[in-house]
PDB file of N, CA and C in Angstrom:
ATOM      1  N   UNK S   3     -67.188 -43.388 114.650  1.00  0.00           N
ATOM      2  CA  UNK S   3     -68.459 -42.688 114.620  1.00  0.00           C
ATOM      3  C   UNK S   3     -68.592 -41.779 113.413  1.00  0.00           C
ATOM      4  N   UNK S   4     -67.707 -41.298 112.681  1.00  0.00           N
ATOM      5  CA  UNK S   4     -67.641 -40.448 111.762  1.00  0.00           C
ATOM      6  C   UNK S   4     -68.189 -40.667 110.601  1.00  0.00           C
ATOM      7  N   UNK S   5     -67.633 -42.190 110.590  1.00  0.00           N
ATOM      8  CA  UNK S   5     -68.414 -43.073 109.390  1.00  0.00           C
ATOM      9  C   UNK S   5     -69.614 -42.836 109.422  1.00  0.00           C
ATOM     10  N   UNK S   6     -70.711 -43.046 110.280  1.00  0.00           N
ATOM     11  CA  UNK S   6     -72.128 -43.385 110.454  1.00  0.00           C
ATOM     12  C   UNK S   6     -72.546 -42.028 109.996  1.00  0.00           C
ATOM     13  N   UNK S   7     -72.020 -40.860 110.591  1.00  0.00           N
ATOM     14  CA  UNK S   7     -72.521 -39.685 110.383  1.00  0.00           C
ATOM     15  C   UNK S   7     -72.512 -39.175 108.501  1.00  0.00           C
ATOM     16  N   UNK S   8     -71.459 -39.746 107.684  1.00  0.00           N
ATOM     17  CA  UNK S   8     -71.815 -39.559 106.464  1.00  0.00           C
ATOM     18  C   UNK S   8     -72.251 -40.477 105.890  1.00  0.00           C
ATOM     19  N   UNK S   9     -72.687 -41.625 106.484  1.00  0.00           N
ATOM     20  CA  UNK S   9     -73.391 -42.719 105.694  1.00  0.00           C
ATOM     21  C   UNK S   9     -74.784 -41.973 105.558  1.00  0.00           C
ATOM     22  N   UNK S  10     -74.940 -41.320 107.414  1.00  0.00           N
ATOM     23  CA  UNK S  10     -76.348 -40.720 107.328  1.00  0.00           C
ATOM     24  C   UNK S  10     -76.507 -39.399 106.304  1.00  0.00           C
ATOM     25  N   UNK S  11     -75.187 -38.886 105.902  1.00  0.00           N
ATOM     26  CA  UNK S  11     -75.401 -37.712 104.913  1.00  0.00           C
ATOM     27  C   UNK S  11     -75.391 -38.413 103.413  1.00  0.00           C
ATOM     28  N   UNK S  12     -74.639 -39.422 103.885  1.00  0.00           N
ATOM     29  CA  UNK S  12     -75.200 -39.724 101.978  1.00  0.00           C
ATOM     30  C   UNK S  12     -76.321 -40.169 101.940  1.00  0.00           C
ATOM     31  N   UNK S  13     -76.839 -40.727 102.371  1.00  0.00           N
ATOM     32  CA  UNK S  13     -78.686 -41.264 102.262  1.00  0.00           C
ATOM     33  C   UNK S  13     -79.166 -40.420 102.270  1.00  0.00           C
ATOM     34  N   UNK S  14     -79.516 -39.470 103.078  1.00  0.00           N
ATOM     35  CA  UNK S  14     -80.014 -37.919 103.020  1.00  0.00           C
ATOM     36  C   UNK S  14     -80.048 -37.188 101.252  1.00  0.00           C
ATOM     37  N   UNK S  15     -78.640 -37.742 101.160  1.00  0.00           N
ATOM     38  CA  UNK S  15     -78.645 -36.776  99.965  1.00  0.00           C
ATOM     39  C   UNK S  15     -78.916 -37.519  98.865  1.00  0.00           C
ATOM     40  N   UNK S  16     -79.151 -39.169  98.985  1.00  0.00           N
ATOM     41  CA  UNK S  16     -79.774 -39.919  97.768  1.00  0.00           C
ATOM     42  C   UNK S  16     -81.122 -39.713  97.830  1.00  0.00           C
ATOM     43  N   UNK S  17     -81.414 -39.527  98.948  1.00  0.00           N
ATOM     44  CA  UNK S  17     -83.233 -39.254  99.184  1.00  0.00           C
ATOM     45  C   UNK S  17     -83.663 -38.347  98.253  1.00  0.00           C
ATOM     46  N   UNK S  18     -82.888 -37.108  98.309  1.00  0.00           N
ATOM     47  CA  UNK S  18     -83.004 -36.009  98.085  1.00  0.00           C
ATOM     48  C   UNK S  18     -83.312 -36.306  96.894  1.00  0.00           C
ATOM     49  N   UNK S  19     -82.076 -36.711  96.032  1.00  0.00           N
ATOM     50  CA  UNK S  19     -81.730 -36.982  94.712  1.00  0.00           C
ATOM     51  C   UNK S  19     -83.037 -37.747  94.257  1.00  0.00           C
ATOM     52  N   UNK S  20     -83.274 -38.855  94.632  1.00  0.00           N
ATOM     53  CA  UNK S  20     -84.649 -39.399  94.613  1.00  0.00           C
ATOM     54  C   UNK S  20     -86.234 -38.932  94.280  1.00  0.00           C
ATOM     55  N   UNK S  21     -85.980 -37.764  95.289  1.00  0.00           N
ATOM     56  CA  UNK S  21     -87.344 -37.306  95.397  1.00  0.00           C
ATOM     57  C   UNK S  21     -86.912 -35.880  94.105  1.00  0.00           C
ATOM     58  N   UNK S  22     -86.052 -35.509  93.837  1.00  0.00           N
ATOM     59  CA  UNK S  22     -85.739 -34.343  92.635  1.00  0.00           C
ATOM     60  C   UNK S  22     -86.248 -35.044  91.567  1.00  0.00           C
ATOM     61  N   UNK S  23     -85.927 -36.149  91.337  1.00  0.00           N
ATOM     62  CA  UNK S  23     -85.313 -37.249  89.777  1.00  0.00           C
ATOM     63  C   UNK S  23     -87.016 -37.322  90.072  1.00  0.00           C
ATOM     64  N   UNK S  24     -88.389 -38.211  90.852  1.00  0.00           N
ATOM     65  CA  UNK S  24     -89.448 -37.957  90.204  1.00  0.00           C
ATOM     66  C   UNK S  24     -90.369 -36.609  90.765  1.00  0.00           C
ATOM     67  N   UNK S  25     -89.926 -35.252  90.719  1.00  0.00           N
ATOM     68  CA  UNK S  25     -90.262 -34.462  90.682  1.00  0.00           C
ATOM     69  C   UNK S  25     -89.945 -33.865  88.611  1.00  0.00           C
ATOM     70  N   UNK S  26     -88.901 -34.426  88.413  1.00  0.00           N
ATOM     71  CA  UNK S  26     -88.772 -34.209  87.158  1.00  0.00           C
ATOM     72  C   UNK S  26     -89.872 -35.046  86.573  1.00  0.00           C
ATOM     73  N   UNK S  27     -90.021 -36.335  86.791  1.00  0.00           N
ATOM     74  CA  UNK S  27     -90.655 -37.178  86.134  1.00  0.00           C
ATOM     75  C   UNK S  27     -92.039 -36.784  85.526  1.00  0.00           C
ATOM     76  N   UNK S  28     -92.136 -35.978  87.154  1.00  0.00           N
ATOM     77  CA  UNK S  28     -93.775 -35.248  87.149  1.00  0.00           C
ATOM     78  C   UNK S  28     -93.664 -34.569  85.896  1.00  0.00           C
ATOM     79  N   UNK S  29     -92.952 -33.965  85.943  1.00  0.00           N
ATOM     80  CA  UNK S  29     -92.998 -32.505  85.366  1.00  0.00           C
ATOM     81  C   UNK S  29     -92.669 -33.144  83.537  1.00  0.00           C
ATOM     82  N   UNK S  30     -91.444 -33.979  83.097  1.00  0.00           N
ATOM     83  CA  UNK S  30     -91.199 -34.406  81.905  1.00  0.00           C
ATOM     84  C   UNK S  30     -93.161 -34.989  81.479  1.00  0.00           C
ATOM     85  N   UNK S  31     -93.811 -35.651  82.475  1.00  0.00           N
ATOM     86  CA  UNK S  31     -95.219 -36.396  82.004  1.00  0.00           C
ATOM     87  C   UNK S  31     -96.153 -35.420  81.850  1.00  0.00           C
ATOM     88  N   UNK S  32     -96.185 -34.185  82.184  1.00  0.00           N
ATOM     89  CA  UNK S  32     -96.602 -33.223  82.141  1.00  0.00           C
ATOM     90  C   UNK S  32     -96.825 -32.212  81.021  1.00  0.00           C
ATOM     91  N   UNK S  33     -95.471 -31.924  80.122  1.00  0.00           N
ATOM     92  CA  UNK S  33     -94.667 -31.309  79.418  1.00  0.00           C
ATOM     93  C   UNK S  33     -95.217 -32.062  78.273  1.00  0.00           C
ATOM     94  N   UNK S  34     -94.770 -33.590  78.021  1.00  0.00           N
ATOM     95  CA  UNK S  34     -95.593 -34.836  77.374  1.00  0.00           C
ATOM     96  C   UNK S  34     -96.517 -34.313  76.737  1.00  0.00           C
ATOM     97  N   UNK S  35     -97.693 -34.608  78.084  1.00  0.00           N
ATOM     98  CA  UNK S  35     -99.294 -34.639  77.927  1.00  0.00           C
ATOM     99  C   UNK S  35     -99.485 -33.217  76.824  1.00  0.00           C
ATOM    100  N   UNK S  36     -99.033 -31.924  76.871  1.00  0.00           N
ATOM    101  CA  UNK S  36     -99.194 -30.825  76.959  1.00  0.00           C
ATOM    102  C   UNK S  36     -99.059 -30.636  75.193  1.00  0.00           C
ATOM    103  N   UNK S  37     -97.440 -31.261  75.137  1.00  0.00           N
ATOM    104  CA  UNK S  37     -97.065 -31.202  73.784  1.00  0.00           C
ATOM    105  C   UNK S  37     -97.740 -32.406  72.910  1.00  0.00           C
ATOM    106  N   UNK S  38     -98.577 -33.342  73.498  1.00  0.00           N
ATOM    107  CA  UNK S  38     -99.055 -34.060  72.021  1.00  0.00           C
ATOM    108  C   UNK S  38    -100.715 -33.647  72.076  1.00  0.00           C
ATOM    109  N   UNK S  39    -101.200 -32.249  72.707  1.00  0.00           N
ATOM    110  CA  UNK S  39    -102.337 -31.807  72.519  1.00  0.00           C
ATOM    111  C   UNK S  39    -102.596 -30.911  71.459  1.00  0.00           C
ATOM    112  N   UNK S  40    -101.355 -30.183  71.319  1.00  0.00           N
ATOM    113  CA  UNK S  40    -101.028 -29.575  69.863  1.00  0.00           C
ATOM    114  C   UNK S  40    -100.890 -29.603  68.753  1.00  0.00           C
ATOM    115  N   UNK S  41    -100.160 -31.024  68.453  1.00  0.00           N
ATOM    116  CA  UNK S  41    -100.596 -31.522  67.376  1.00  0.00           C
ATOM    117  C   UNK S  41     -99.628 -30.603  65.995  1.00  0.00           C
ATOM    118  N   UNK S  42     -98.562 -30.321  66.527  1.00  0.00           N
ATOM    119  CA  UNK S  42     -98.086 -29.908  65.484  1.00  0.00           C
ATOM    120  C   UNK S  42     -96.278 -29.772  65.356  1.00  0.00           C
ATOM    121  N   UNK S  43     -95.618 -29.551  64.220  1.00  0.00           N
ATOM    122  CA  UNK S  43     -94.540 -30.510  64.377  1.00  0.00           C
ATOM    123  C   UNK S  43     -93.156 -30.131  65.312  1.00  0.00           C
ATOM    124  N   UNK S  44     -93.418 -28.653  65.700  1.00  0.00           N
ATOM    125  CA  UNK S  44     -92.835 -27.975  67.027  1.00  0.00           C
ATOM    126  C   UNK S  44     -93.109 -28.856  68.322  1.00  0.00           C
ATOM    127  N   UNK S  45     -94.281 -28.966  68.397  1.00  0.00           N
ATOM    128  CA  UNK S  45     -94.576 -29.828  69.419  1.00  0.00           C
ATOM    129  C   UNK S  45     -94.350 -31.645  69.585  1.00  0.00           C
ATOM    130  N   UNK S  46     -94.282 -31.760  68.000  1.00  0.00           N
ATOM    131  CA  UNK S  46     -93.973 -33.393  67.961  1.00  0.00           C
ATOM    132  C   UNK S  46     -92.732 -33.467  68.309  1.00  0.00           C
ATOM    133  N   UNK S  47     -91.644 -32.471  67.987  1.00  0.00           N
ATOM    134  CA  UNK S  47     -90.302 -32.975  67.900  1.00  0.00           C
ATOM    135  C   UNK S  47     -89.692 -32.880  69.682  1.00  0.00           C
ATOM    136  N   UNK S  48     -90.530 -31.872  70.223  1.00  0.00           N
ATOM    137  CA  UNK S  48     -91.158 -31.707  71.942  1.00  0.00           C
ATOM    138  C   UNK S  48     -91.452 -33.016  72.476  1.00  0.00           C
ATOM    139  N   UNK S  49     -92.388 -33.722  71.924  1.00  0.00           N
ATOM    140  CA  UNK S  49     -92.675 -35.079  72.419  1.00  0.00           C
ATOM    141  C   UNK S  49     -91.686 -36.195  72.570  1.00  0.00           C
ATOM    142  N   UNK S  50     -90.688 -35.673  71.081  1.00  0.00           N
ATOM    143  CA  UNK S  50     -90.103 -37.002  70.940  1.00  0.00           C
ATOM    144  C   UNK S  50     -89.204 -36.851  72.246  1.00  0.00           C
ATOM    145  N   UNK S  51     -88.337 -35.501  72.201  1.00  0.00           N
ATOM    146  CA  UNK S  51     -87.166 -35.016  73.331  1.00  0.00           C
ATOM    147  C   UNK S  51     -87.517 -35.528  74.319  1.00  0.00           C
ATOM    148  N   UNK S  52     -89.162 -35.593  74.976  1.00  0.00           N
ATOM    149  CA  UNK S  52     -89.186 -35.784  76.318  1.00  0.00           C
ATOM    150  C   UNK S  52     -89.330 -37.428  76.168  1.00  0.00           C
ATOM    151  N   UNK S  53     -90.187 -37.750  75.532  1.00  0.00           N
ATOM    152  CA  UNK S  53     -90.135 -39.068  75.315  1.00  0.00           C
ATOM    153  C   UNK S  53     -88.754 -39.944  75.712  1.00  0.00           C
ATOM    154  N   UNK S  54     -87.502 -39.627  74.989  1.00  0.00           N
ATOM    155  CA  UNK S  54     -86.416 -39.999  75.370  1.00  0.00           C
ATOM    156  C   UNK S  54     -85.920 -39.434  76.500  1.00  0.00           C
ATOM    157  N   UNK S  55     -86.348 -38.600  76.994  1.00  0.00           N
ATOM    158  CA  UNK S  55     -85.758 -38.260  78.503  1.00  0.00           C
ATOM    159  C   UNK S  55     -86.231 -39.133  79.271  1.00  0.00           C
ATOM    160  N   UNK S  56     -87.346 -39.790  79.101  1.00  0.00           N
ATOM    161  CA  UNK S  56     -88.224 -40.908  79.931  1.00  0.00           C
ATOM    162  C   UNK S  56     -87.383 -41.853  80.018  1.00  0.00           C
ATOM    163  N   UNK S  57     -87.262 -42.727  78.513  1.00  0.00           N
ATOM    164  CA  UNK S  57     -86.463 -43.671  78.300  1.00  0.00           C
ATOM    165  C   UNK S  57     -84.998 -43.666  79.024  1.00  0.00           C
ATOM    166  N   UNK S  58     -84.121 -42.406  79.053  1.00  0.00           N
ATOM    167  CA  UNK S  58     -83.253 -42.344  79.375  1.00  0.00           C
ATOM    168  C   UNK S  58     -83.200 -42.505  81.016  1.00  0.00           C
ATOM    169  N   UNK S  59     -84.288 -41.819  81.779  1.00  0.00           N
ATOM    170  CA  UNK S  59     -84.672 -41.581  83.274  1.00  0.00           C
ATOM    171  C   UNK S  59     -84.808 -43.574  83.449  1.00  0.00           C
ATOM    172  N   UNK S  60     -85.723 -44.129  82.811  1.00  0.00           N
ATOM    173  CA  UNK S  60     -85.657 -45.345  83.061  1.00  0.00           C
ATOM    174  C   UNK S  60     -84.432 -46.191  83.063  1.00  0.00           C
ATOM    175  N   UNK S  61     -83.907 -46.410  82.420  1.00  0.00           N
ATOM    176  CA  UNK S  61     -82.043 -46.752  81.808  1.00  0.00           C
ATOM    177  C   UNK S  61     -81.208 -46.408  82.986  1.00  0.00           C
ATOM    178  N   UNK S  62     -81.864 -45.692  83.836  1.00  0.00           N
ATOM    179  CA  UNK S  62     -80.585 -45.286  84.705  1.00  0.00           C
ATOM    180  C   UNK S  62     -80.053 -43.900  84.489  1.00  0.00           C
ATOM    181  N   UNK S  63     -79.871 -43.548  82.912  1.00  0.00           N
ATOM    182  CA  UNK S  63     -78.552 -42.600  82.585  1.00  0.00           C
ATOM    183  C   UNK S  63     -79.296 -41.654  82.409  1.00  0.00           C
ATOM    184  N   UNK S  64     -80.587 -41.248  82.674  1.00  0.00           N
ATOM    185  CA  UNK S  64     -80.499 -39.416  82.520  1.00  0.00           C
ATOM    186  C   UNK S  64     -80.135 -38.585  84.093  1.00  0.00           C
ATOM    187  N   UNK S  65     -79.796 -37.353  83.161  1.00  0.00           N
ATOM    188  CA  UNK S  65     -78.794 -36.231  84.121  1.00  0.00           C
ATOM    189  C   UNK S  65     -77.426 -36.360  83.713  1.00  0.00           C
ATOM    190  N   UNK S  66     -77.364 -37.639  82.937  1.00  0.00           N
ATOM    191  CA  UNK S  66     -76.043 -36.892  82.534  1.00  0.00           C
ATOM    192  C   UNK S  66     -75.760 -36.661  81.211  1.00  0.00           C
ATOM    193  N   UNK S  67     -74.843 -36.187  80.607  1.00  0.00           N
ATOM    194  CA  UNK S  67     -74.366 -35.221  79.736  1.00  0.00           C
ATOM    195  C   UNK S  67     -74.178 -36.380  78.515  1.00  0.00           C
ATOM    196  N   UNK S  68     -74.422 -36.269  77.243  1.00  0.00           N
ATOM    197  CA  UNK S  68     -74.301 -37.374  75.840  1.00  0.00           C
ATOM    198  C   UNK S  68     -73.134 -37.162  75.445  1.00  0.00           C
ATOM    199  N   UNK S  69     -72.323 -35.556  75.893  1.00  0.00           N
ATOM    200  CA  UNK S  69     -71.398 -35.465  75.332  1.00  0.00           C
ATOM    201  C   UNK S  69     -70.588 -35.715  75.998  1.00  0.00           C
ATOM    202  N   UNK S  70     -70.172 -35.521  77.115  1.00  0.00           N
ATOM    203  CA  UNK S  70     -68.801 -35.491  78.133  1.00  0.00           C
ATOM    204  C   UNK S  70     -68.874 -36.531  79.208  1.00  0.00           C
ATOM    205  N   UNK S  71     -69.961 -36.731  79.740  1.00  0.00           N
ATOM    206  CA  UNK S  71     -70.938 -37.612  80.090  1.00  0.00           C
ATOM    207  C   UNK S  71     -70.843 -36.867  81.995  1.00  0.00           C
ATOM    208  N   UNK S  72     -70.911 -35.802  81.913  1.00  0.00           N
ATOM    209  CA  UNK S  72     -70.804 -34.986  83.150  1.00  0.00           C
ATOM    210  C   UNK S  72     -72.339 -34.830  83.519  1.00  0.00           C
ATOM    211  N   UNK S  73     -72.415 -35.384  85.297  1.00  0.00           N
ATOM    212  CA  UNK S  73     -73.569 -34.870  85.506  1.00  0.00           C
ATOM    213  C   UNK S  73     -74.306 -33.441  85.197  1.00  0.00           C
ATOM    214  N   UNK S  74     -75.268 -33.583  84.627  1.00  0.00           N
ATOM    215  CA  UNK S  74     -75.814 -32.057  84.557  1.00  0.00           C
ATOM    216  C   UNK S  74     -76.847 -32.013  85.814  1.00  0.00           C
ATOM    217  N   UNK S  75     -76.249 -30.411  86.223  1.00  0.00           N
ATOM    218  CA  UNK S  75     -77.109 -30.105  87.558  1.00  0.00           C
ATOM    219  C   UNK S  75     -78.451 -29.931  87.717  1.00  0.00           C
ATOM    220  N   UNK S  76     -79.059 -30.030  88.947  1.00  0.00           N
ATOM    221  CA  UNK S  76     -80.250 -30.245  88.907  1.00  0.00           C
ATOM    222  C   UNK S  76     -81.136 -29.163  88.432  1.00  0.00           C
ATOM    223  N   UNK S  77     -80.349 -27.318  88.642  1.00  0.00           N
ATOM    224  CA  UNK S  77     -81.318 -26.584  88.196  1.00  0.00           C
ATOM    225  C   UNK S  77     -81.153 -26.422  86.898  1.00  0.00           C
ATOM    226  N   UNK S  78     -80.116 -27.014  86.120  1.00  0.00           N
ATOM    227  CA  UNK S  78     -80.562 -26.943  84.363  1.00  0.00           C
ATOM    228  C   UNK S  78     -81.823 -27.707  84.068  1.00  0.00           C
ATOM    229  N   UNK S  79     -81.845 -28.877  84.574  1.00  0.00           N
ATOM    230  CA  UNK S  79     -82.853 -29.776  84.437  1.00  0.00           C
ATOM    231  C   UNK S  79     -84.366 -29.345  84.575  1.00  0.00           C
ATOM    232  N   UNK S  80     -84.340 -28.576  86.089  1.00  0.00           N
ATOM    233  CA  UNK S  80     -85.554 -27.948  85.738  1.00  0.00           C
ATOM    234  C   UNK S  80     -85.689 -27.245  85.334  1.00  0.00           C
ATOM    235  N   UNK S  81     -85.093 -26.399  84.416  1.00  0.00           N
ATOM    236  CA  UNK S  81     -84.982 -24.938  83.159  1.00  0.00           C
ATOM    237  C   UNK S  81     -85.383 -26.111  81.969  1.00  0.00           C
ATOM    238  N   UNK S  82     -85.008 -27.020  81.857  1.00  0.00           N
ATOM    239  CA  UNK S  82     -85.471 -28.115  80.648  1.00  0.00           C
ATOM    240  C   UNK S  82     -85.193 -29.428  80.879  1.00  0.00           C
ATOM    241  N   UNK S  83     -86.018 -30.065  81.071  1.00  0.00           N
ATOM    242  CA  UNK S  83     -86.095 -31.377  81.994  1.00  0.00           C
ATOM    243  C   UNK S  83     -85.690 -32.457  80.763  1.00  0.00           C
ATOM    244  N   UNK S  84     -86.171 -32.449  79.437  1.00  0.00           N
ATOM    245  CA  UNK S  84     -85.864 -32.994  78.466  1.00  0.00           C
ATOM    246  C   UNK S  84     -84.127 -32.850  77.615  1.00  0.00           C
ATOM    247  N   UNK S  85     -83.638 -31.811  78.512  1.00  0.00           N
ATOM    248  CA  UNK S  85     -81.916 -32.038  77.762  1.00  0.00           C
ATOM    249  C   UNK S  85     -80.717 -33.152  77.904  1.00  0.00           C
ATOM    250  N   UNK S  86     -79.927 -33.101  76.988  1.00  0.00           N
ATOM    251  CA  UNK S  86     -79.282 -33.961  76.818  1.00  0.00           C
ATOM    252  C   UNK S  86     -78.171 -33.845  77.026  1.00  0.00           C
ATOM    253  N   UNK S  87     -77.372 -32.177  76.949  1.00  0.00           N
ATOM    254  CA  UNK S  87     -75.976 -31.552  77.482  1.00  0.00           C
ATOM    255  C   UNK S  87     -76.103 -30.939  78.257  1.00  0.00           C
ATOM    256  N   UNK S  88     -74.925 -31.036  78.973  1.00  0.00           N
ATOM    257  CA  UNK S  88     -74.802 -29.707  79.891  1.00  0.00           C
ATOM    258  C   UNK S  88     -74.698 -28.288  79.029  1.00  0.00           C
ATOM    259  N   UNK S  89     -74.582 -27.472  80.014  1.00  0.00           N
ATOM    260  CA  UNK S  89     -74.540 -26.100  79.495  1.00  0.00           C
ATOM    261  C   UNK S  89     -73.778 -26.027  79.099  1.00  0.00           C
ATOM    262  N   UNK S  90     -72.136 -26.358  79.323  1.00  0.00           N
ATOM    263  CA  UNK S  90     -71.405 -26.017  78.855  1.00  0.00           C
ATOM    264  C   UNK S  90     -71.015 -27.041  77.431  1.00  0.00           C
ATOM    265  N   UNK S  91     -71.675 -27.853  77.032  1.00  0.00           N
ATOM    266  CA  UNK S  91     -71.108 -28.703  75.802  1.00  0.00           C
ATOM    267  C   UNK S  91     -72.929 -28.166  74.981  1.00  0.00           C
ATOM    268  N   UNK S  92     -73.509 -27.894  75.297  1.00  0.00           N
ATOM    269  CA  UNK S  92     -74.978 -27.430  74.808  1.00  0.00           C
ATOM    270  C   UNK S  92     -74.089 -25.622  73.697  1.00  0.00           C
ATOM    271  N   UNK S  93     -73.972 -25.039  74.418  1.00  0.00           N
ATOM    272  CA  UNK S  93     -72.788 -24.158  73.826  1.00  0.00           C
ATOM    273  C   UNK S  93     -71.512 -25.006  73.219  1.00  0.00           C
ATOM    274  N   UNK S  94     -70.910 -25.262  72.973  1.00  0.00           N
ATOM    275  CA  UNK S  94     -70.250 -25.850  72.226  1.00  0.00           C
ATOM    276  C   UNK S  94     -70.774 -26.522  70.840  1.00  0.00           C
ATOM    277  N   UNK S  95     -70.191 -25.856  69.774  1.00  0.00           N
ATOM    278  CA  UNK S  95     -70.191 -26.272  68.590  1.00  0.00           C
ATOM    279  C   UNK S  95     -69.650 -28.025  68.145  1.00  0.00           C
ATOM    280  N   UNK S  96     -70.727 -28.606  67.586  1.00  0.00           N
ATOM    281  CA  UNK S  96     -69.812 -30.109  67.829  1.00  0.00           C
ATOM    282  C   UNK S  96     -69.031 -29.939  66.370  1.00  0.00           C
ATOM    283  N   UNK S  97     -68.226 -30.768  66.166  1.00  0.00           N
ATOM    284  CA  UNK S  97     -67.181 -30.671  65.176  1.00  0.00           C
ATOM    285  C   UNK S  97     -67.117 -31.532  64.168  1.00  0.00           C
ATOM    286  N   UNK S  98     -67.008 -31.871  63.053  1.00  0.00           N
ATOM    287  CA  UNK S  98     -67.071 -32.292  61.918  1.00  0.00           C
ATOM    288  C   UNK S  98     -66.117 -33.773  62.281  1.00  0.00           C
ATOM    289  N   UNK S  99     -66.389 -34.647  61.691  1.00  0.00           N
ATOM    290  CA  UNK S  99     -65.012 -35.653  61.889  1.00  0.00           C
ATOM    291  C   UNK S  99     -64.689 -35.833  60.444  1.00  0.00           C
TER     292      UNK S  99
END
């Protein structure tokens, strides 16, 4: 019986995950719309970021990290729905090769 009971918690918590991931969506199409009304190149380079957060949301692979490839949590995401590191490699200096 134990089984069933976290099968029912992991679905629960993919739901969840589900309904977060297009609550972002909202919000990245939003952000979008907003930044190509401006028209200027603060805002273009805005477009492009979210733009690829789209692409990436489609692909499967956004939320997680370009650098370490660690999920980034859900409330960074909504502090900036368009990032690409976590906090902690976003701080981090990348390094010369």
């Amino acid at each position: 019986m134990a089984g069933v009971g976290s099968l029912h918690d992991l679905m629960r918590h993919y739901d969840q995950h589900l309904e977060g991931l297009e609550s972002l969506r909202t919000l990245l199409h939003d952000q979008l719309a907003a930044a190509r009304r401006l028209r200027d190149s603060r805002s273009a380079r805005l477009a492009a970021a979210i733009e690829a957060a789209l692409e990436r949301m489609d692909r499967g692979c956004y939320g997680t990290c370009l650098r370490c490839g660690a999920l980034i949590p859900f409330e960074q995401l909504m502090r900036r729905p368009q990032r690409r590191h976590c906090d902690g490699c976003a701080e981090t200096p990348t390094r010369a090769a």
